Short mmCIF file of C-alpha atoms and ligand atoms in Angstrom, two decimals:
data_model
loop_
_atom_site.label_atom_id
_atom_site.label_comp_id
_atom_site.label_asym_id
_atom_site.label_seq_id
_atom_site.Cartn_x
_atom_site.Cartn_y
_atom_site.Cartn_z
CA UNK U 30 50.89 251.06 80.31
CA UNK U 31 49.06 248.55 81.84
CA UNK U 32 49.57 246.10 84.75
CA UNK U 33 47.14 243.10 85.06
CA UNK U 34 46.49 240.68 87.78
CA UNK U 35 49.58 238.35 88.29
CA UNK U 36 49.31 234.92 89.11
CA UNK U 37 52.52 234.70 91.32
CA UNK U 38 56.20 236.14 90.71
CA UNK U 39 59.38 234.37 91.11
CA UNK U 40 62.63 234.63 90.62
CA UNK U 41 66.20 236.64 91.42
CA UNK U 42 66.64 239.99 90.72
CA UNK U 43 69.66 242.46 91.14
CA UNK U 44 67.87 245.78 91.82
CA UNK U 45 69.57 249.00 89.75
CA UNK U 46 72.29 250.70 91.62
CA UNK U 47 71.64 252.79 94.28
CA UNK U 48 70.83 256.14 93.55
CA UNK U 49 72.26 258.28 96.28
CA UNK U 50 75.20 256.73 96.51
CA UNK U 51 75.77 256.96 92.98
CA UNK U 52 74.90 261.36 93.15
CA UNK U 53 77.55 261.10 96.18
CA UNK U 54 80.10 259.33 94.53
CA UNK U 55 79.89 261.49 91.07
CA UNK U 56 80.06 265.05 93.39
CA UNK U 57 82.82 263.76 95.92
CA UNK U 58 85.17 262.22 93.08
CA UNK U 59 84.37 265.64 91.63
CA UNK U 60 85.82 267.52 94.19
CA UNK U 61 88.54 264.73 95.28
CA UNK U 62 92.05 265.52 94.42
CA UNK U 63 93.02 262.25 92.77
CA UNK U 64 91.30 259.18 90.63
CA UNK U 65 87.90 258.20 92.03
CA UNK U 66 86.88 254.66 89.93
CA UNK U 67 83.32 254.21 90.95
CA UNK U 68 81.69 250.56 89.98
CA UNK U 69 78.00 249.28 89.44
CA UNK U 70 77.08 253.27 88.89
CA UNK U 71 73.01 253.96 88.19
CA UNK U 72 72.63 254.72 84.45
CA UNK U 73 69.55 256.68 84.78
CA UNK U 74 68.15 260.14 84.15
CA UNK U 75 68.63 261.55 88.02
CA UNK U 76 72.28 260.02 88.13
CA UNK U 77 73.32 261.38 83.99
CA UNK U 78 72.36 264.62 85.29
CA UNK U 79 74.99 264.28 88.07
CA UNK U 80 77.74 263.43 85.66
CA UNK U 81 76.49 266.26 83.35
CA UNK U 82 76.56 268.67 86.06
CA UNK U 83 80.51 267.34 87.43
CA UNK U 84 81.61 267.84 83.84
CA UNK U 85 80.08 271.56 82.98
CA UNK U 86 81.96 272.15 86.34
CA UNK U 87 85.61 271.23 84.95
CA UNK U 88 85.68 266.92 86.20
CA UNK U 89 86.67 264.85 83.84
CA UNK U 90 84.10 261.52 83.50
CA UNK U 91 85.39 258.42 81.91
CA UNK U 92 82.92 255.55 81.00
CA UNK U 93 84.38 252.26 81.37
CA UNK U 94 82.33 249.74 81.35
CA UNK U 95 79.05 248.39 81.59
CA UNK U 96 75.67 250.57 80.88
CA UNK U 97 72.57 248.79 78.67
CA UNK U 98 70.61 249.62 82.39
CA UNK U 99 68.25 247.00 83.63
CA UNK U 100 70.61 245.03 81.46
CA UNK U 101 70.16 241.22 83.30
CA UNK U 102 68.36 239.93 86.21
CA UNK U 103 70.90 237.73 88.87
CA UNK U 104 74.02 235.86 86.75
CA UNK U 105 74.91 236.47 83.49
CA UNK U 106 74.75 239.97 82.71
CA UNK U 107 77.38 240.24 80.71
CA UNK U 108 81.36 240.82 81.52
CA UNK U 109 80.65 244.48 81.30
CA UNK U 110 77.32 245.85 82.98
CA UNK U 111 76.54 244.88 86.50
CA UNK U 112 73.92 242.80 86.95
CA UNK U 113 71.52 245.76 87.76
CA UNK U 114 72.38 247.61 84.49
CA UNK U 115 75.23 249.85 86.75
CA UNK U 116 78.04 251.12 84.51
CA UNK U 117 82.31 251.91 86.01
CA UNK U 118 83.25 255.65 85.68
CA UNK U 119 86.32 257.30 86.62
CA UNK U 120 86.18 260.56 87.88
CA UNK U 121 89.02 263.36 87.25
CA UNK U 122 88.18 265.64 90.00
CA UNK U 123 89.08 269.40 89.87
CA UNK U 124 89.83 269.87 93.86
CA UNK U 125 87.83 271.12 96.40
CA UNK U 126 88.19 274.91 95.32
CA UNK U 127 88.72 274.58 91.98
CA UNK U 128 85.08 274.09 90.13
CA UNK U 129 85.14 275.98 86.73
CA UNK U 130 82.72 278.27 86.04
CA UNK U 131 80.20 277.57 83.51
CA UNK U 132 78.85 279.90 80.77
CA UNK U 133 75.44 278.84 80.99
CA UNK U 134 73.57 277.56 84.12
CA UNK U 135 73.53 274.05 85.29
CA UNK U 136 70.79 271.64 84.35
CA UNK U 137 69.98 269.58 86.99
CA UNK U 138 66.91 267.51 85.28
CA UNK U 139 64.30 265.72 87.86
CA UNK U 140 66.89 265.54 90.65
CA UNK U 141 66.50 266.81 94.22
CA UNK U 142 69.36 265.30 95.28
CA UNK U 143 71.61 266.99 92.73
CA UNK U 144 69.83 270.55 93.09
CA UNK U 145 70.72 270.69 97.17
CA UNK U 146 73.90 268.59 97.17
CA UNK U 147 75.56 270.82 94.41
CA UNK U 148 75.11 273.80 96.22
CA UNK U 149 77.26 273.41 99.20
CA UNK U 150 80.62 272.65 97.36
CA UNK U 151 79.74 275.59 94.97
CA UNK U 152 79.26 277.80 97.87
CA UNK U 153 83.45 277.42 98.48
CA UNK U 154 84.32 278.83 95.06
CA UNK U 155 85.58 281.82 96.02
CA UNK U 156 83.92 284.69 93.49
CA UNK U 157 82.54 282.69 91.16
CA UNK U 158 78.64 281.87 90.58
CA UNK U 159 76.43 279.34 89.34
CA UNK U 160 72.98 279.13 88.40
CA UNK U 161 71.24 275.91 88.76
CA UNK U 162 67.98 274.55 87.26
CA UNK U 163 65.73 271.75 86.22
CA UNK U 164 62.99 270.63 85.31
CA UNK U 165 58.95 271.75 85.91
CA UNK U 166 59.00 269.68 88.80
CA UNK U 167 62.18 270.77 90.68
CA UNK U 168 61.09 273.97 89.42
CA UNK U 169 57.79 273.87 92.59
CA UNK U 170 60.56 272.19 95.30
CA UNK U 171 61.99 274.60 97.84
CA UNK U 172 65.90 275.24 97.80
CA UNK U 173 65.61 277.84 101.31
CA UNK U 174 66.80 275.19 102.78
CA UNK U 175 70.10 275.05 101.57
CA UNK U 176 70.22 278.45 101.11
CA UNK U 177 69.77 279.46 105.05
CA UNK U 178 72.97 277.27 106.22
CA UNK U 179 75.28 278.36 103.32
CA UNK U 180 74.36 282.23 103.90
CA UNK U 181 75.65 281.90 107.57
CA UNK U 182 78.37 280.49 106.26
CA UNK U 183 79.17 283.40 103.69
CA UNK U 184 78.00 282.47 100.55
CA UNK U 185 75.41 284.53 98.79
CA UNK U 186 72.26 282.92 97.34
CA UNK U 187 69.86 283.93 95.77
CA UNK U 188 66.19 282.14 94.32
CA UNK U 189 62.66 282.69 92.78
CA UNK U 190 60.69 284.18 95.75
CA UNK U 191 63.90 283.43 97.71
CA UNK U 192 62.84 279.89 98.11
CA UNK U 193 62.42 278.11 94.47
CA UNK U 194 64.68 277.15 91.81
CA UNK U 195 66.68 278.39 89.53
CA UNK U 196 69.17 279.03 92.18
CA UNK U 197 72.41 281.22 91.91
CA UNK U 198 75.33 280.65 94.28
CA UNK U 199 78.33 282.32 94.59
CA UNK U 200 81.29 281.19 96.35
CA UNK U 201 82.92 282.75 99.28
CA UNK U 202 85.52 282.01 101.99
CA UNK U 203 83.43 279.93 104.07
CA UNK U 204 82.71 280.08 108.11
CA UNK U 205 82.34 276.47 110.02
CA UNK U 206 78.89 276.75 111.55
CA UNK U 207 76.79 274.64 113.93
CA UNK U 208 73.26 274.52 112.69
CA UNK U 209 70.59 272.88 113.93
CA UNK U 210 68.40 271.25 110.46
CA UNK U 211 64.48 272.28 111.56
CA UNK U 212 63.66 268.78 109.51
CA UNK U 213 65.60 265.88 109.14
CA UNK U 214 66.72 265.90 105.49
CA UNK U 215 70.07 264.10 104.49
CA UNK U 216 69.55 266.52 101.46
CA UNK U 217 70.33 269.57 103.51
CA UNK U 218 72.97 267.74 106.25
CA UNK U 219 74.62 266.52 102.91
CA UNK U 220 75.07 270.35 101.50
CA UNK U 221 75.95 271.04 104.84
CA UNK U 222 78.94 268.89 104.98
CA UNK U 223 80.23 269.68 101.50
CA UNK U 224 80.51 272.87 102.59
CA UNK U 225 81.85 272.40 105.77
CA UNK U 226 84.61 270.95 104.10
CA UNK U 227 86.16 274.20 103.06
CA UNK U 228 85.29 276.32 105.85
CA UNK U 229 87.57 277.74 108.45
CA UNK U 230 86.92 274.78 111.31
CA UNK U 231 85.05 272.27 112.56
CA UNK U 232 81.40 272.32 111.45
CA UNK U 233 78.52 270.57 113.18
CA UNK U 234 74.76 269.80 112.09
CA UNK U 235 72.48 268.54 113.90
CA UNK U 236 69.18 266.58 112.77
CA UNK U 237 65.68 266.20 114.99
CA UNK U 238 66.30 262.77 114.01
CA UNK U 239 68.56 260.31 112.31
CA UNK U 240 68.58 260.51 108.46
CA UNK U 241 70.24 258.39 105.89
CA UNK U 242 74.15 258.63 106.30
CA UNK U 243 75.45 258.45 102.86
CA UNK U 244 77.66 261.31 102.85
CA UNK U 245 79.25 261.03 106.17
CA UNK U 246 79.99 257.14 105.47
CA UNK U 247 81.59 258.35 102.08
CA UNK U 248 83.68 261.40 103.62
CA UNK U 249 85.14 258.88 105.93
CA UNK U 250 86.23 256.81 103.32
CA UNK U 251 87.83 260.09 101.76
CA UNK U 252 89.83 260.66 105.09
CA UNK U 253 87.97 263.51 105.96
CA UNK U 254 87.92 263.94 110.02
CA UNK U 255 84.55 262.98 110.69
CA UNK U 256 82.13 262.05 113.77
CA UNK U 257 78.55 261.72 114.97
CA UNK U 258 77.77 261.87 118.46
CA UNK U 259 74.06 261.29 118.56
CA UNK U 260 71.81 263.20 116.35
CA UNK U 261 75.30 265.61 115.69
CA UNK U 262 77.41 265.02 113.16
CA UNK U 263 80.90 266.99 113.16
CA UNK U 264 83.32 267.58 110.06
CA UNK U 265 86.62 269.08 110.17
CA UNK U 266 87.59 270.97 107.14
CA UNK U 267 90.32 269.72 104.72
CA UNK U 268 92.82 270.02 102.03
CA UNK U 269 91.82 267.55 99.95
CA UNK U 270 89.85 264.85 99.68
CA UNK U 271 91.08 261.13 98.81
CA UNK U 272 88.31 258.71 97.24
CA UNK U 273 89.87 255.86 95.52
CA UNK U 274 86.84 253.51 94.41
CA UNK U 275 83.35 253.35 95.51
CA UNK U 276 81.35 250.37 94.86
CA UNK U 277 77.60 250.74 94.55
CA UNK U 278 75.02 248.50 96.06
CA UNK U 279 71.65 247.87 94.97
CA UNK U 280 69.35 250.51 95.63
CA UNK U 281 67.30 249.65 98.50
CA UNK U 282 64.40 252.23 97.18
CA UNK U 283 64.28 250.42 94.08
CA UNK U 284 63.97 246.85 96.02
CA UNK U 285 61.35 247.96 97.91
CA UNK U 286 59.16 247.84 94.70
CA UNK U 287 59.64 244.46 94.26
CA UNK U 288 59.80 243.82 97.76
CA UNK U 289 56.26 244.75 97.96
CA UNK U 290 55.27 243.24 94.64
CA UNK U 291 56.17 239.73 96.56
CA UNK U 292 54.49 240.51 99.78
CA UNK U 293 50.96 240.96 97.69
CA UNK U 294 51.17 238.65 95.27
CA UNK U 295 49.68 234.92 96.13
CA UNK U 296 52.26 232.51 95.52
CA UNK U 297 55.21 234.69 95.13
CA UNK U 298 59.17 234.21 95.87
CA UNK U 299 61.35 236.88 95.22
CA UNK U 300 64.99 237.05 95.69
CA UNK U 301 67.22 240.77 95.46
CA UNK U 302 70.97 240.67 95.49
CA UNK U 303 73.44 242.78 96.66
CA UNK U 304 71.01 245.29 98.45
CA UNK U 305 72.15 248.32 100.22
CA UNK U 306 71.15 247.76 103.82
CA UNK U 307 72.32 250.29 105.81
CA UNK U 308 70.30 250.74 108.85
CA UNK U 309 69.44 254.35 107.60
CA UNK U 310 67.54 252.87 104.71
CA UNK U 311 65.69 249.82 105.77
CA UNK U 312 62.91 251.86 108.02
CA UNK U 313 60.67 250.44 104.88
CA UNK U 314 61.81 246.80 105.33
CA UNK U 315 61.45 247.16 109.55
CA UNK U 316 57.84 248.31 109.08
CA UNK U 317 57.04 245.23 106.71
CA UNK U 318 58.19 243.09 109.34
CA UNK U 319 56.20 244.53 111.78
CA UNK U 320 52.96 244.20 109.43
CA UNK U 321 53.31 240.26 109.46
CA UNK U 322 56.22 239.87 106.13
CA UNK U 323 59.00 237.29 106.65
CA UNK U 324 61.65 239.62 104.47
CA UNK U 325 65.19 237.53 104.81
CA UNK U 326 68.31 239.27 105.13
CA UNK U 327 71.01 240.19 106.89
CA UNK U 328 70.27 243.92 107.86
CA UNK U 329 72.83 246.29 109.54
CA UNK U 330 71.68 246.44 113.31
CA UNK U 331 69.48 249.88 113.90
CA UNK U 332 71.90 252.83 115.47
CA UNK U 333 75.25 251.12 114.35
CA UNK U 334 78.42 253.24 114.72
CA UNK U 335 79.15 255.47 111.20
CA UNK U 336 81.23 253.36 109.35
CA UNK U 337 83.35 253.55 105.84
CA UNK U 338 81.50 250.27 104.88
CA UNK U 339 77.71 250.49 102.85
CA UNK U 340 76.57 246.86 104.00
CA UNK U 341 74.95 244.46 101.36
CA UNK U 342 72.67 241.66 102.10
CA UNK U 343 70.73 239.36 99.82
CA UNK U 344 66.72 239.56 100.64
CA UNK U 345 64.30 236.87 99.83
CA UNK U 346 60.39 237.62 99.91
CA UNK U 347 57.55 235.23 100.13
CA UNK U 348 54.04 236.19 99.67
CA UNK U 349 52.02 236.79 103.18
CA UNK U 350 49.15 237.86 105.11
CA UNK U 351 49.51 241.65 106.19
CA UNK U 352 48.11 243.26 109.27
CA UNK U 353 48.01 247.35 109.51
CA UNK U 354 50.41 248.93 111.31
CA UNK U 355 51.27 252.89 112.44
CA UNK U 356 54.53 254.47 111.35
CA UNK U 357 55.68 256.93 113.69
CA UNK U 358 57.39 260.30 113.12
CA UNK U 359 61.02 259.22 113.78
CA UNK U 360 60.62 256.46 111.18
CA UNK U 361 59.57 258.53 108.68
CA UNK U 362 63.21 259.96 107.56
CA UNK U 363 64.35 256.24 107.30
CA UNK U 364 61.67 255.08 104.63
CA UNK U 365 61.04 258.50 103.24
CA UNK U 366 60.57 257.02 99.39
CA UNK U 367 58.82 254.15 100.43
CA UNK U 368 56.13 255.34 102.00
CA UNK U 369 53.84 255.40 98.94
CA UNK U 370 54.12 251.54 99.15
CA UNK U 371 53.29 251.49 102.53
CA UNK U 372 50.09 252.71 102.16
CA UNK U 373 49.57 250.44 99.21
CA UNK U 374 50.28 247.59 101.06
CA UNK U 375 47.79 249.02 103.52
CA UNK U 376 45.35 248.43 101.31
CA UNK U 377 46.25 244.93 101.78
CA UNK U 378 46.43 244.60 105.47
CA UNK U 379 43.75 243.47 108.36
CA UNK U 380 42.90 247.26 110.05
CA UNK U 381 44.06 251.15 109.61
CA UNK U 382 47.34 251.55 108.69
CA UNK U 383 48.44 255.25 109.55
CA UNK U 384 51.73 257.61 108.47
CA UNK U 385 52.36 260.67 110.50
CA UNK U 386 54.86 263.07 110.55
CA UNK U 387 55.86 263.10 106.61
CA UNK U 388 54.69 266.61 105.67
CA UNK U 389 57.97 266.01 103.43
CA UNK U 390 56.44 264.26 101.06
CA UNK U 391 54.28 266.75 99.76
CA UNK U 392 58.04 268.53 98.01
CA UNK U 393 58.96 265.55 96.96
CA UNK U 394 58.90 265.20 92.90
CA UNK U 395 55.32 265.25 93.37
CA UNK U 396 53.17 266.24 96.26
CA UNK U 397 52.78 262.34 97.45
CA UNK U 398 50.49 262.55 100.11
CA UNK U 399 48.20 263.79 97.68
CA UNK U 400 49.19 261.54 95.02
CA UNK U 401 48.91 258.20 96.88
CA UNK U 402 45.46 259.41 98.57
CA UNK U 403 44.31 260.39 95.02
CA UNK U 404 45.77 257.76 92.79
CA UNK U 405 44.70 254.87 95.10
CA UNK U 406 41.46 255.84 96.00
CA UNK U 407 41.01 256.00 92.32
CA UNK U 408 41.86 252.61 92.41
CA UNK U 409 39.02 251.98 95.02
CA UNK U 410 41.35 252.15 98.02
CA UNK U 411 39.63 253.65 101.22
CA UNK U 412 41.97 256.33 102.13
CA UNK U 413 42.33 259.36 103.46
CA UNK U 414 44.50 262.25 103.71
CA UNK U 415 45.77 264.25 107.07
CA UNK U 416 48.46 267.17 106.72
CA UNK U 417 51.17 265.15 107.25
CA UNK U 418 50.35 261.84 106.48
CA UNK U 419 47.49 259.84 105.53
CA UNK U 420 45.08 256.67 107.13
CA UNK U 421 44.17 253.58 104.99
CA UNK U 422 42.09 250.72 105.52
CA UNK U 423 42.67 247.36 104.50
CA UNK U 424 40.06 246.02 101.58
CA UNK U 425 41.97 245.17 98.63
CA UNK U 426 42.29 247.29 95.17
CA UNK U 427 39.55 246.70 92.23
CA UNK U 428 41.98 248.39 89.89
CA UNK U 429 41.60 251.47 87.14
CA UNK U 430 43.89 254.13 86.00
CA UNK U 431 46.42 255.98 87.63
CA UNK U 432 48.27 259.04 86.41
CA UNK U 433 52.20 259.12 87.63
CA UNK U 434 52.54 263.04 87.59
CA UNK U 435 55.88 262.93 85.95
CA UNK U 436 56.72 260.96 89.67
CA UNK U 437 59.19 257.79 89.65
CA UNK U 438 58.14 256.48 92.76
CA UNK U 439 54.20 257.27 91.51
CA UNK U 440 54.64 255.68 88.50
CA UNK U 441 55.91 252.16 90.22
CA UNK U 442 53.62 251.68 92.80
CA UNK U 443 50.82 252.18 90.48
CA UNK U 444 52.55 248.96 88.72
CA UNK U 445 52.38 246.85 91.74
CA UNK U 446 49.17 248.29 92.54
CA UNK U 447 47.60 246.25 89.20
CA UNK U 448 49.79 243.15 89.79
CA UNK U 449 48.04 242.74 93.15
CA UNK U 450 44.42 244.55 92.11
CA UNK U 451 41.21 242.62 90.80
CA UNK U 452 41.43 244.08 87.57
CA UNK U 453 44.27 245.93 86.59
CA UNK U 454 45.87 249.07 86.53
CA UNK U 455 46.92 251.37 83.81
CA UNK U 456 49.25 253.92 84.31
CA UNK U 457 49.60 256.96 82.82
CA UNK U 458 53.46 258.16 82.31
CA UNK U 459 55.50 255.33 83.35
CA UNK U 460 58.38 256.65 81.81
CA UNK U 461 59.02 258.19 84.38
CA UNK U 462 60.55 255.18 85.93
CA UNK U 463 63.42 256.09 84.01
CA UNK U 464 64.36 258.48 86.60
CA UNK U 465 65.95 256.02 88.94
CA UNK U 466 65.16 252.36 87.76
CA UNK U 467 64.95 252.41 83.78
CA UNK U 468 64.78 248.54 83.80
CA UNK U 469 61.61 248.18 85.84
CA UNK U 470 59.22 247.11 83.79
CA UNK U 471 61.36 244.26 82.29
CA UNK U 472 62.20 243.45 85.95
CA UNK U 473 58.47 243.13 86.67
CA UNK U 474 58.15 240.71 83.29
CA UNK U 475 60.70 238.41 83.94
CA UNK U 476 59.67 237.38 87.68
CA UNK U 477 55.92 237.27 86.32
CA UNK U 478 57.17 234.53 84.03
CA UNK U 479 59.40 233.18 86.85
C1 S3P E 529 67.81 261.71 99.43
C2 S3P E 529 67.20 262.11 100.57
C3 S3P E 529 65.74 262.16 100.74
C4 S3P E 529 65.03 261.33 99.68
C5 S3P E 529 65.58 261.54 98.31
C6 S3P E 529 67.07 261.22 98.26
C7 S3P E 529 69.28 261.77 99.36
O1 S3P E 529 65.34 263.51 100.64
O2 S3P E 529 63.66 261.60 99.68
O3 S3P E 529 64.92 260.72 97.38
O4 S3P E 529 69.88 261.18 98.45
O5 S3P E 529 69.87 262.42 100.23
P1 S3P E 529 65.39 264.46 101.93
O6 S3P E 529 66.71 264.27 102.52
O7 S3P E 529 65.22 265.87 101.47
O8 S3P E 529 64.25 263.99 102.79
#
């Protein structure tokens, strides 16, 4: 598909629900006790799998509304759908100890999120096992670990070379554990603290640094004793758990696309709605503001107390000058996904922009240090890769072709990357949008004829 010059964007968007918050919502009404009515759900691939996955396992899903994703950008998207194309489930969860066994294994699709969440709740089902799986690409991600924390606490795993999917699990009486994670991955804290949740005690993980908080905001909300003291986050286990109705914000990783879209195009002014801004996510919007971008909003304050709350905020863009910037290592776990547009909108900026400390990115669905340093110096970018990171130089983009990978994230910034090129991108496989924000492309239409 291709992506040519634009002349300015403009207009209000509600960016698709967020994504996990909508995995975290599926598993915990899954394993709640009672009715869990979730609103303004992602209809995507990542997020079907989740509901997939909950139902093999014995909860029962009930679609109430909504769906027709990317269905409507600000008013008006119909009674049903939320403006973002979300859709309203109920969950019918089977109890915390109660997951049925499936014949066959679990499919988990594209999703990370899904493949190491899932694990620590099927780690408590005493003598039963599961298999999960997905597809090629979660296929090459490592799932050691999960596996290392839910051994200690008694469940047995096992894994292709003991580190790659498919993955068997099977449940045990669990131990509480304190366990240090050796990177900061709310993937891994998350399985943690499912777990934890049926062991015998309190059990405490602690991160190098502070990840996003998802889970622990949720399990409040569920009743579940629950506290962070610094970088430690402690869970009590519990009978039950209690979730009544979560309602999903926009997904800040999805906003960020568009968010950058209006930084580098001339002219531009671009309103989101109803963004998720917890302070765990917006590490991509703080950095922007540091490179010279006026980005309005109301954003939770940095290091704010774990609450039951996910704060919204409305953010308006305007087109504007960059300068480079360096992203340190502690910011890295708070704009993980958006890093990819960071160095694109290095290529933008006045100096070297540099990202260190995000090794992680090369298990992400693709190896994205490699695919950002490849697929924009393709583009004519002058960039560079390092281990864990990679340097770019500000210049502007002539434009070309870029192939996705079967990567989401990949996929959109190569979009933005020919909105704000001299000639255009095309991208190969941007299907693959689907994954998390099927509505993208319209999205990207109607503000260009905004
Ligand atoms: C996610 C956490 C991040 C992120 C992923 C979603 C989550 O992964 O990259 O897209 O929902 O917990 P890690 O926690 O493994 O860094």
């Amino acid at each position: 598909m291709r992506f040519d010059p634009a002349e300015r964007l403009c207009g209000t968007i509600t960016p698709p629900p967020d994504k996990s918050i909508s995995h975290r919502a599926a598993l915990l009404g899954a394993i709640s006790t009672y009715p869990t009515r979730i609103t303004n759900y992602l209809d995507a691939a990542d997020t079907r799998s989740t509901l997939a996955a909950v139902s093999t396992l014995g909860a029962l899903v009930e679609i109430r509304d909504g769906g027709g994703a990317g269905a409507g950008a600000g008013a008006g998207g119909g009674a049903a759908a939320g403006a973002g194309g979300g859709i309203d489930l109920v969950v019918r969860g089977t109890g915390l100890r109660e997951a049925q066994q499936p014949d066959g294994p679990i499919d988990v699709g594209n999703a990370g999120t899904l493949m190491r969440l899932l694990p620590g709740w099927l780690a408590a089902q005493k003598g039963r096992t599961f298999t999960l799986d997905g597809d090629e690409s979660i296929r090459r991600r490592p799932v050691d670990r999960v596996m290392e924390p839910l051994r200690h606490m008694g469940a047995t795993l096992t894994a292709r070379e003991d580190r790659l999917p498919p993955l068997t699990v099977t449940g045990a009486r669990l131990r509480a554990i304190s366990y240090e994670l050796p990177v900061a991955s709310a993937q891994v804290k998350s399985c943690v603290l499912l777990a934890a949740l049926a062991a015998d005690g309190a059990t405490t993980v602690g991160e190098p640094s502070p990840s996003r908080d998802h889970t622990e905001r949720m399990l409040k909300r569920a009743e579940v004793k629950i506290h962070r003291f610094g970088n430690h986050v402690t869970v009590v286990n519990a009978d039950e758990l209690v979730l009544e109705q979560v309602r999903v914000p926009a997904d800040m990783s999805s906003a960020a696309f568009l968010v950058a879209a209006g930084l580098l195009v001339p002219g531009s002014r671009v309103v989101l709605r109803d963004v998720g801004v917890n302070w765990t996510r917006t590490g991509f919007l703080r950095i922007v503001r540091r490179m010279g971008a006026e980005v309005g909003g109301e954003l939770e304050a940095q290091g704010s107390d774990l609450s039951i709350e996910e704060p919204v905020s409305d953010l308006e863009v305007r087109a504007a000058a960059l300068r480079a910037t360096t992203v340190e290592p502690e910011e890295v776990p708070l704009a993980i996904d958006e890093l990819p547009l960071v160095a694109l909108l290095g290529c933008f900026a006045e100096g070297e922009t540099v990202v260190r400390g995000a090794a992680e990115l090369r298990v992400k669905e693709s190896d994205r240090i490699a695919g950002v340093v490849d697929g924009l110096s393709g583009l004519g970018a002058d960039i560079e890769a390092a281990s864990d990171g990679f340097v770019v130089r500000g210049g502007g983009l002539r434009g070309g072709a870029l192939d996705a990978k079967g990567d989401h994230r990949m996929a959109m910034m190569g979009a933005i990357a020919g909105l704000a090129s001299r000639e255009g991108v095309e991208v190969h496989g941007m299907e693959a949008a689907a994954v998390s924000y099927p509505g993208f492309v319209d999205d990207l239409r109607r503000l260009a004829a905004g």
